[in-house]
CSV table of C-alpha atoms and ligand atoms in Angstrom, one decimal:
chain,number,residue,atom,x,y,z
A,1,MET,CA,86.5,129.1,130.2
A,2,SER,CA,89.6,130.2,128.3
A,3,PHE,CA,89.9,129.8,124.5
A,4,LEU,CA,92.7,127.2,125.0
A,5,ALA,CA,90.6,125.2,127.5
A,6,SER,CA,87.6,125.2,125.2
A,7,THR,CA,89.7,124.1,122.2
A,8,ASN,CA,91.2,121.3,124.3
A,9,LEU,CA,87.8,120.2,125.5
A,10,VAL,CA,86.3,120.1,122.0
A,11,ALA,CA,89.4,118.2,120.7
A,12,TYR,CA,89.1,115.7,123.6
A,13,HIS,CA,85.4,115.0,123.0
A,14,GLN,CA,85.9,114.9,119.2
A,15,SER,CA,88.4,112.1,119.7
A,16,LEU,CA,86.0,110.2,122.0
A,17,LEU,CA,83.0,110.6,119.6
A,18,GLN,CA,85.1,109.7,116.5
A,19,ASP,CA,86.3,106.4,118.1
A,20,ARG,CA,84.0,104.0,116.3
A,21,GLU,CA,85.1,101.0,118.4
A,22,ARG,CA,84.3,102.7,121.6
A,23,MET,CA,81.0,104.3,120.4
A,24,GLY,CA,79.7,101.2,118.7
A,25,ALA,CA,80.4,99.0,121.7
A,26,TYR,CA,78.8,101.4,124.1
A,27,ARG,CA,75.7,101.9,121.9
A,28,ARG,CA,75.1,98.2,121.5
A,29,ALA,CA,75.6,97.6,125.3
A,30,VAL,CA,73.3,100.5,126.3
A,31,HIS,CA,70.6,99.3,123.9
A,32,GLU,CA,71.0,95.8,125.4
A,33,VAL,CA,70.9,96.8,129.0
A,34,VAL,CA,68.5,99.8,129.3
A,35,ARG,CA,64.9,98.9,129.1
A,36,PRO,CA,62.0,101.2,128.2
A,37,GLY,CA,60.9,103.3,131.3
A,38,ASP,CA,64.3,102.9,133.1
A,39,VAL,CA,65.9,105.6,135.1
A,40,VAL,CA,69.6,105.9,134.2
A,41,VAL,CA,72.6,107.6,135.7
A,42,ASP,CA,75.3,108.5,133.1
A,43,LEU,CA,78.4,108.9,135.4
A,44,GLY,CA,80.9,111.2,133.7
A,45,ALA,CA,78.5,112.2,130.9
A,46,GLY,CA,81.0,114.4,128.9
A,47,SER,CA,79.2,115.5,125.8
A,48,GLY,CA,76.2,113.3,126.7
A,49,ALA,CA,76.6,110.5,124.1
A,50,LEU,CA,75.7,107.7,126.5
A,51,SER,CA,72.8,109.7,127.9
A,52,LEU,CA,71.5,110.0,124.3
A,53,PHE,CA,72.0,106.2,123.7
A,54,ALA,CA,70.0,105.6,126.9
A,55,CYS,CA,67.2,107.7,125.6
A,56,GLN,CA,67.3,105.9,122.3
A,57,ALA,CA,66.9,102.7,124.3
A,58,GLY,CA,63.7,104.1,126.0
A,59,ALA,CA,65.0,105.5,129.3
A,60,ARG,CA,62.3,107.5,131.0
A,61,ARG,CA,64.9,109.8,132.6
A,62,VAL,CA,68.7,110.1,132.5
A,63,TYR,CA,70.7,111.9,135.1
A,64,ALA,CA,73.8,113.1,133.2
A,65,ILE,CA,76.5,113.7,135.9
A,66,GLU,CA,79.5,115.7,134.7
A,67,SER,CA,81.8,117.7,136.9
A,68,GLY,CA,83.5,119.6,134.1
A,69,ASP,CA,82.7,122.2,131.5
A,70,ALA,CA,81.7,119.4,129.1
A,71,ILE,CA,78.3,119.7,130.8
A,72,GLU,CA,77.6,122.5,128.3
A,73,LEU,CA,78.2,120.1,125.4
A,74,ALA,CA,75.7,117.7,127.0
A,75,ARG,CA,73.2,120.5,127.4
A,76,GLU,CA,73.4,121.5,123.8
A,77,MET,CA,73.4,117.9,122.5
A,78,SER,CA,70.3,117.0,124.5
A,79,ARG,CA,68.6,120.2,123.2
A,80,ARG,CA,69.5,119.4,119.6
A,81,HIS,CA,68.0,115.9,120.0
A,82,GLY,CA,64.8,117.3,121.6
A,83,LEU,CA,65.7,115.4,124.8
A,84,GLN,CA,66.1,118.2,127.3
A,85,ASP,CA,63.0,117.1,129.2
A,86,ARG,CA,64.4,113.5,129.7
A,87,ILE,CA,68.0,114.3,130.4
A,88,VAL,CA,68.6,116.0,133.8
A,89,LEU,CA,72.1,117.6,133.9
A,90,VAL,CA,74.0,117.5,137.1
A,91,ASN,CA,77.1,119.6,137.0
A,92,GLU,CA,78.9,118.1,140.0
A,93,ARG,CA,81.5,115.5,141.0
A,94,SER,CA,79.4,112.3,141.3
A,95,TYR,CA,80.2,112.1,145.0
A,96,ARG,CA,78.3,115.3,145.6
A,97,ALA,CA,75.4,114.5,143.3
A,98,ARG,CA,72.0,113.7,144.8
A,99,ILE,CA,69.4,111.6,142.9
A,100,ASP,CA,66.0,111.4,144.5
A,101,GLU,CA,64.6,108.3,142.8
A,102,PRO,CA,65.9,104.7,142.5
A,103,VAL,CA,68.1,104.2,139.5
A,104,ASP,CA,67.8,101.1,137.3
A,105,VAL,CA,71.1,101.4,135.3
A,106,ILE,CA,74.4,103.2,135.8
A,107,VAL,CA,76.4,103.7,132.6
A,108,THR,CA,79.9,105.0,132.6
A,109,GLU,CA,82.9,105.4,130.4
A,110,THR,CA,85.6,106.5,132.7
A,111,PHE,CA,88.1,103.9,131.8
A,112,TRP,CA,91.8,104.7,132.1
A,113,ASN,CA,94.4,102.9,129.9
A,114,PHE,CA,94.7,100.1,132.4
A,115,GLY,CA,91.0,99.9,133.1
A,116,PHE,CA,90.4,101.3,136.5
A,117,GLY,CA,92.4,104.3,137.7
A,118,GLU,CA,91.9,108.1,137.8
A,119,GLY,CA,89.1,107.6,140.4
A,120,MET,CA,86.9,105.3,138.3
A,121,LEU,CA,86.3,102.6,140.8
A,122,GLY,CA,85.6,104.9,143.8
A,123,ALA,CA,83.1,106.9,141.8
A,124,VAL,CA,81.3,103.8,140.5
A,125,LEU,CA,81.2,102.3,144.0
A,126,ASP,CA,79.8,105.4,145.5
A,127,ALA,CA,77.2,105.8,142.8
A,128,ARG,CA,76.2,102.1,143.1
A,129,ARG,CA,75.8,102.3,146.8
A,130,ARG,CA,73.8,105.6,146.8
A,131,PHE,CA,71.8,105.5,143.6
A,132,LEU,CA,71.3,102.0,142.2
A,133,ARG,CA,68.3,100.0,143.2
A,134,GLU,CA,68.6,96.3,144.1
A,135,GLU,CA,69.1,94.2,141.0
A,136,GLY,CA,70.1,97.3,139.2
A,137,ARG,CA,72.6,97.0,136.2
A,138,ILE,CA,75.9,98.7,135.4
A,139,VAL,CA,77.5,99.3,132.0
A,140,PRO,CA,80.3,98.1,132.1
A,141,ALA,CA,79.2,95.0,133.9
A,142,ALA,CA,82.8,93.8,134.5
A,143,PHE,CA,86.3,94.3,133.4
A,144,GLU,CA,89.8,92.8,133.5
A,145,SER,CA,93.2,94.4,133.6
A,146,TRP,CA,96.0,92.6,131.8
A,147,LEU,CA,99.8,92.9,132.1
A,148,ALA,CA,102.8,91.7,130.1
A,149,PRO,CA,106.6,92.5,130.1
A,150,ALA,CA,107.6,94.3,127.0
A,151,ASP,CA,110.7,94.8,124.9
A,152,MET,CA,110.5,98.4,123.7
A,153,PRO,CA,113.9,99.8,123.0
A,154,GLN,CA,112.8,102.8,121.0
A,155,LEU,CA,110.3,104.0,123.6
A,156,TYR,CA,112.8,103.5,126.4
A,157,ALA,CA,115.5,105.4,124.5
A,158,LYS,CA,113.1,108.3,124.1
A,159,LEU,CA,112.2,108.3,127.8
A,160,ASP,CA,115.8,108.0,128.8
A,161,ARG,CA,117.4,110.5,126.4
A,162,TRP,CA,119.3,113.2,128.4
A,163,PRO,CA,121.6,115.6,126.5
A,164,ASP,CA,124.9,116.0,128.4
A,165,GLU,CA,126.2,119.0,126.5
A,166,TYR,CA,124.5,121.5,128.9
A,167,GLU,CA,126.5,120.2,131.9
A,168,LEU,CA,123.4,119.8,133.9
A,169,ASP,CA,122.6,116.9,136.3
A,170,MET,CA,119.5,115.3,134.9
A,171,SER,CA,119.4,112.4,137.3
A,172,LEU,CA,116.4,113.8,139.1
A,173,MET,CA,114.3,114.1,135.9
A,174,ARG,CA,115.4,110.6,134.9
A,175,SER,CA,114.3,109.1,138.2
A,176,LEU,CA,110.9,111.0,138.0
A,177,VAL,CA,110.3,109.7,134.4
A,178,MET,CA,111.0,106.1,135.5
A,179,ASN,CA,108.5,106.5,138.3
A,180,ASN,CA,105.6,107.6,136.1
A,181,VAL,CA,103.1,105.6,134.1
A,182,HIS,CA,103.3,106.5,130.4
A,183,GLN,CA,100.7,106.2,127.7
A,184,VAL,CA,102.1,104.3,124.8
A,185,LYS,CA,101.0,102.1,121.8
A,186,VAL,CA,102.5,98.6,122.1
A,187,GLU,CA,102.8,96.2,119.2
A,188,THR,CA,102.1,92.5,119.9
A,189,GLU,CA,105.6,91.6,118.8
A,190,ALA,CA,107.0,93.7,121.8
A,191,LEU,CA,105.4,91.4,124.4
A,192,MET,CA,108.0,89.2,126.1
A,193,ALA,CA,105.6,86.6,127.6
A,194,GLU,CA,102.0,85.4,127.5
A,195,PRO,CA,99.9,88.3,129.0
A,196,ALA,CA,98.5,87.6,132.5
A,197,ARG,CA,95.3,88.8,134.0
A,198,PHE,CA,96.1,91.0,136.9
A,199,ALA,CA,92.7,92.1,138.1
A,200,GLN,CA,89.1,91.1,137.5
A,201,MET,CA,86.1,93.0,138.7
A,202,ASP,CA,82.4,92.6,138.6
A,203,MET,CA,81.0,96.1,138.9
A,204,CYS,CA,78.0,95.0,141.0
A,205,GLU,CA,80.2,93.2,143.5
A,206,VAL,CA,83.5,95.0,143.8
A,207,GLU,CA,83.9,96.7,147.3
A,208,GLU,CA,87.4,98.2,147.2
A,209,ALA,CA,88.5,101.1,145.1
A,210,ASP,CA,92.2,100.1,145.5
A,211,VAL,CA,93.6,97.1,143.9
A,212,PHE,CA,96.6,94.8,144.4
A,213,GLY,CA,97.5,92.0,142.0
A,214,GLU,CA,100.4,89.6,141.5
A,215,VAL,CA,101.2,87.7,138.3
A,216,GLU,CA,103.9,85.4,137.0
A,217,PHE,CA,105.4,85.1,133.5
A,218,ALA,CA,107.8,82.9,131.7
A,219,ALA,CA,109.8,84.8,129.1
A,220,SER,CA,108.7,83.5,125.7
A,221,ARG,CA,112.1,84.4,124.1
A,222,ALA,CA,115.4,85.9,124.8
A,223,GLY,CA,115.3,89.7,124.8
A,224,THR,CA,115.4,92.9,126.9
A,225,ILE,CA,112.6,93.9,129.2
A,226,HIS,CA,112.1,97.7,129.5
A,227,GLY,CA,108.9,97.7,131.5
A,228,LEU,CA,105.4,96.3,132.0
A,229,VAL,CA,102.5,97.2,129.7
A,230,GLY,CA,98.9,97.1,130.8
A,231,TRP,CA,95.5,97.3,129.1
A,232,PHE,CA,91.9,96.3,129.8
A,233,SER,CA,89.1,94.2,128.5
A,234,ALA,CA,85.6,95.2,129.5
A,235,THR,CA,82.4,93.3,129.4
A,236,LEU,CA,80.0,96.1,128.8
A,237,SER,CA,76.9,94.0,128.6
A,238,PRO,CA,76.1,90.2,128.2
A,239,SER,CA,77.1,90.3,124.6
A,240,VAL,CA,79.4,93.3,124.2
A,241,ARG,CA,83.1,93.4,124.9
A,242,LEU,CA,85.5,96.2,124.5
A,243,ALA,CA,89.2,95.3,124.7
A,244,THR,CA,92.3,97.4,124.2
A,245,ALA,CA,94.9,94.5,124.0
A,246,PRO,CA,97.7,95.1,121.4
A,247,PRO,CA,97.1,95.8,118.6
A,248,ASN,CA,94.6,98.2,120.2
A,249,PRO,CA,91.5,98.7,118.0
A,250,ALA,CA,90.1,101.6,120.0
A,251,PRO,CA,92.3,104.7,119.2
A,252,ASN,CA,91.0,106.7,122.2
A,253,TRP,CA,93.0,104.6,124.6
A,254,GLY,CA,96.7,103.9,124.7
A,255,HIS,CA,98.5,101.2,126.8
A,256,ALA,CA,99.9,101.9,130.2
A,257,PHE,CA,103.7,101.6,130.3
A,258,PHE,CA,105.3,101.0,133.7
A,259,PRO,CA,109.0,101.5,133.1
A,260,LEU,CA,111.9,99.7,134.9
A,261,ASP,CA,114.8,101.7,136.3
A,262,GLU,CA,117.1,99.8,133.9
A,263,PRO,CA,116.4,97.5,131.0
A,264,VAL,CA,117.1,93.9,131.8
A,265,ARG,CA,118.2,91.1,129.6
A,266,VAL,CA,116.4,87.8,130.0
A,267,GLU,CA,116.7,84.3,128.4
A,268,ARG,CA,113.8,82.2,127.1
A,269,GLY,CA,112.0,80.5,130.0
A,270,ASP,CA,113.2,83.0,132.7
A,271,ARG,CA,110.6,83.4,135.4
A,272,LEU,CA,109.3,86.9,136.2
A,273,GLU,CA,107.1,87.8,139.1
A,274,ALA,CA,105.2,91.2,138.8
A,275,SER,CA,102.9,93.0,141.1
A,276,VAL,CA,101.0,96.2,140.7
A,277,ARG,CA,99.2,98.2,143.4
A,278,SER,CA,96.9,101.2,143.1
A,279,THR,CA,96.1,103.3,146.1
A,280,SER,CA,94.3,106.6,146.8
A,281,ASN,CA,91.5,105.5,144.4
A,282,GLY,CA,93.7,105.0,141.5
A,283,ASP,CA,95.8,108.1,142.0
A,284,VAL,CA,99.0,106.4,143.1
A,285,TRP,CA,100.5,103.4,141.2
A,286,SER,CA,103.3,101.2,142.4
A,287,TRP,CA,104.8,98.3,140.4
A,288,GLU,CA,107.4,95.7,141.2
A,289,LEU,CA,109.2,93.2,138.9
A,290,HIS,CA,111.3,90.3,140.3
A,291,LEU,CA,113.4,88.3,137.9
A,292,ALA,CA,114.1,84.7,139.0
A,293,GLY,CA,115.9,83.3,135.9
A,294,GLU,CA,119.5,82.0,136.1
A,295,SER,CA,120.9,84.9,134.1
A,296,VAL,CA,119.2,87.6,136.1
A,297,SER,CA,118.5,85.9,139.4
A,298,GLY,CA,117.5,88.3,142.2
A,299,SER,CA,117.0,91.4,140.1
A,300,ARG,CA,114.2,93.4,141.6
A,301,PHE,CA,112.7,96.7,140.5
A,302,THR,CA,110.3,98.7,142.6
A,303,ASN,CA,108.8,101.9,141.2
A,304,SER,CA,106.0,104.1,142.3
A,305,THR,CA,104.3,107.3,141.1
A,306,LEU,CA,104.8,108.4,144.7
A,307,TRP,CA,108.4,109.0,143.6
A,308,GLY,CA,107.3,110.4,140.3
A,309,PHE,CA,107.2,114.0,141.6
A,310,PRO,CA,109.5,115.6,144.2
A,311,PHE,CA,106.7,116.2,146.7
A,312,SER,CA,107.8,118.1,149.8
A,313,VAL,CA,108.0,116.3,153.1
A,314,GLU,CA,105.1,118.6,154.2
A,315,ASP,CA,103.0,117.5,151.2
A,316,LEU,CA,103.5,113.9,152.1
A,317,HIS,CA,102.8,114.5,155.8
A,318,ARG,CA,99.5,116.0,154.8
A,319,GLN,CA,98.5,112.8,153.1
A,320,SER,CA,98.7,110.8,156.4
A,321,PRO,CA,95.4,109.8,158.0
A,322,ARG,CA,96.9,111.0,161.3
A,323,PHE,CA,97.5,114.5,160.0
A,324,LYS,CA,95.5,117.1,162.0
A,325,PRO,CA,94.8,120.0,159.7
A,326,THR,CA,94.2,123.6,160.8
A,327,LEU,CA,92.7,126.3,158.6
A,328,SER,CA,95.2,128.3,156.5
A,329,GLN,CA,94.6,132.0,156.0
A,330,ALA,CA,92.8,131.2,152.7
A,331,GLY,CA,90.6,128.9,154.7
A,332,GLU,CA,90.0,131.6,157.4
A,333,ILE,CA,88.9,134.1,154.7
A,334,GLU,CA,86.6,131.5,153.1
A,335,ARG,CA,85.0,130.7,156.4
A,336,PHE,CA,84.6,134.4,157.2
A,337,VAL,CA,82.8,135.1,153.9
A,338,LEU,CA,80.7,131.9,154.0
A,339,ASP,CA,79.5,132.7,157.5
A,340,MET,CA,78.2,136.0,156.2
A,341,LEU,CA,76.1,134.4,153.4
A,342,ASP,CA,73.2,133.9,155.8
A,343,GLY,CA,70.5,135.8,153.9
A,344,THR,CA,70.6,138.9,156.1
A,345,ARG,CA,73.4,140.9,154.5
A,346,GLU,CA,73.8,142.6,151.1
A,347,LEU,CA,76.8,141.9,148.9
A,348,SER,CA,78.2,145.4,149.4
A,349,GLU,CA,78.2,144.9,153.2
A,350,ILE,CA,79.9,141.5,152.9
A,351,GLU,CA,82.5,142.9,150.6
A,352,GLU,CA,83.2,145.8,152.9
A,353,SER,CA,83.5,143.6,156.0
A,354,ALA,CA,85.9,141.2,154.1
A,355,ARG,CA,88.1,144.2,153.1
A,356,GLU,CA,88.1,145.6,156.7
A,357,ARG,CA,88.9,142.2,158.2
A,358,PHE,CA,91.6,141.1,155.7
A,359,PRO,CA,93.1,144.4,154.3
A,360,GLU,CA,96.3,142.7,153.1
A,361,THR,CA,94.4,140.2,151.0
A,362,PHE,CA,91.8,142.8,149.8
A,363,PRO,CA,93.6,146.1,149.3
A,364,SER,CA,90.6,147.5,147.4
A,365,ARG,CA,86.9,147.2,147.4
A,366,GLU,CA,87.1,145.8,143.8
A,367,VAL,CA,89.4,142.9,144.8
A,368,ALA,CA,87.0,142.0,147.7
A,369,ALA,CA,84.0,142.2,145.4
A,370,ALA,CA,85.6,139.9,142.9
A,371,TYR,CA,86.4,137.3,145.6
A,372,VAL,CA,83.0,137.5,147.3
A,373,ARG,CA,81.1,137.3,144.0
A,374,ARG,CA,83.1,134.2,143.0
A,375,MET,CA,82.2,132.6,146.4
A,376,VAL,CA,78.5,133.5,145.9
A,377,ALA,CA,78.4,132.0,142.4
A,378,ARG,CA,80.0,128.8,143.9
A,379,CYS,CA,78.2,128.4,147.2
A,380,ALA,CA,75.1,130.5,147.4
B,401,SAM,C1,86.1,109.6,129.0
B,401,SAM,S1,85.0,110.9,129.3
B,401,SAM,C2,83.5,110.1,128.7
B,401,SAM,C3,82.4,111.1,128.3
B,401,SAM,C4,81.2,110.5,127.7
B,401,SAM,N1,80.5,109.6,128.7
B,401,SAM,C5,81.4,109.7,126.5
B,401,SAM,O1,81.4,108.4,126.6
B,401,SAM,O2,81.7,110.2,125.5
B,401,SAM,C6,84.8,110.9,131.0
B,401,SAM,C7,84.1,112.1,131.6
B,401,SAM,O3,83.8,111.8,132.9
B,401,SAM,C8,83.9,113.0,133.7
B,401,SAM,N2,84.1,112.5,135.1
B,401,SAM,C9,85.1,111.6,135.5
B,401,SAM,N3,84.9,111.3,136.8
B,401,SAM,C10,83.7,111.9,137.2
B,401,SAM,C11,83.0,112.0,138.4
B,401,SAM,N4,83.4,111.3,139.5
B,401,SAM,N5,81.9,112.8,138.5
B,401,SAM,C12,81.5,113.5,137.4
B,401,SAM,N6,82.2,113.5,136.2
B,401,SAM,C13,83.3,112.7,136.1
B,401,SAM,C14,85.1,113.7,133.1
B,401,SAM,O4,85.1,115.1,133.4
B,401,SAM,C15,84.9,113.4,131.6
B,401,SAM,O5,84.2,114.4,131.0
């Protein structure tokens, strides 16, 4: 790992561990839900804080699943707490992890600013189906996502500030910015209507990783709407809640800001209909706002992170379920080398064969050796 990557990783986990609201809530919840002798999965273990809480609560064994380099933090943390025999580290995406005993509790803190997103629901669903025993428990037990229209002129001005002295057409960048979800801090005064609950999930019941929700608002005052803001409220355990509604007490999370293409003026009482949809397991977000008040009747805004980057037509085509992929040259090389990892050949023979077969990719023995050894470290 590079110096920069390790610095960023440490800073990220520092901010997580210093967030008292988050840590306190999770500790109370884990102590409430985990019983002595339980087997626990910590999905997205990071530095291992929740695994350690589970051990404090009496877990017999904790499987700490972490796909990233943070697994090394979890390793050292469990060693420093003398818990390396009870915490089993699994350095995999949870989808690839295997657990060979029934699990009593799954704990996870993989919340995005809007609750689900960034693959959280899909990962929990998969872990629940494959690992959790019947009547098993999940922390968080449930969560809700909330939405409200917001009047945020300063934020919008910052997003929409395009210098014209360079004589460059910035319209592409503007359109991309307006089709991305931004992390912001919203003050309560910025909300233009009573917040509405957009989604509600019980983690032991939810079956879909993609979510669609529609809500209605009535503008509580005259003002300008610049976008929708979202946050979450989680029931971690029967008596522990963690909520990030404005003003947000948990500094680790921001609020999700879904901008409109243009700010729109509304009068008190104007009716607004909003919908938000997540697809691809929380990777793609689309939002729509329809204004039905007299002053703004018919205005409709439709935005999506699909338009938040100028993907090539080919990229989009490749996302289609009907796409029939063929191996690229990189894939051919990978398959060639993988086929040779059959326990009968020495590294030097594999390296030489790869160089002979793909001389343009491997102009020297050293280049072939570096490639093959990386593959061996990953797959053999
Ligand atoms: C917000 S951090 C939480 C870390 C730790 N549980 C805590 O509470 O301090 C989420 C971690 O989950 C990991 N993660 C997210 N999805 C994962 C998955 N499907 N499989 C394995 N690790 C995952 C990320 O790499 C990240 O380190």
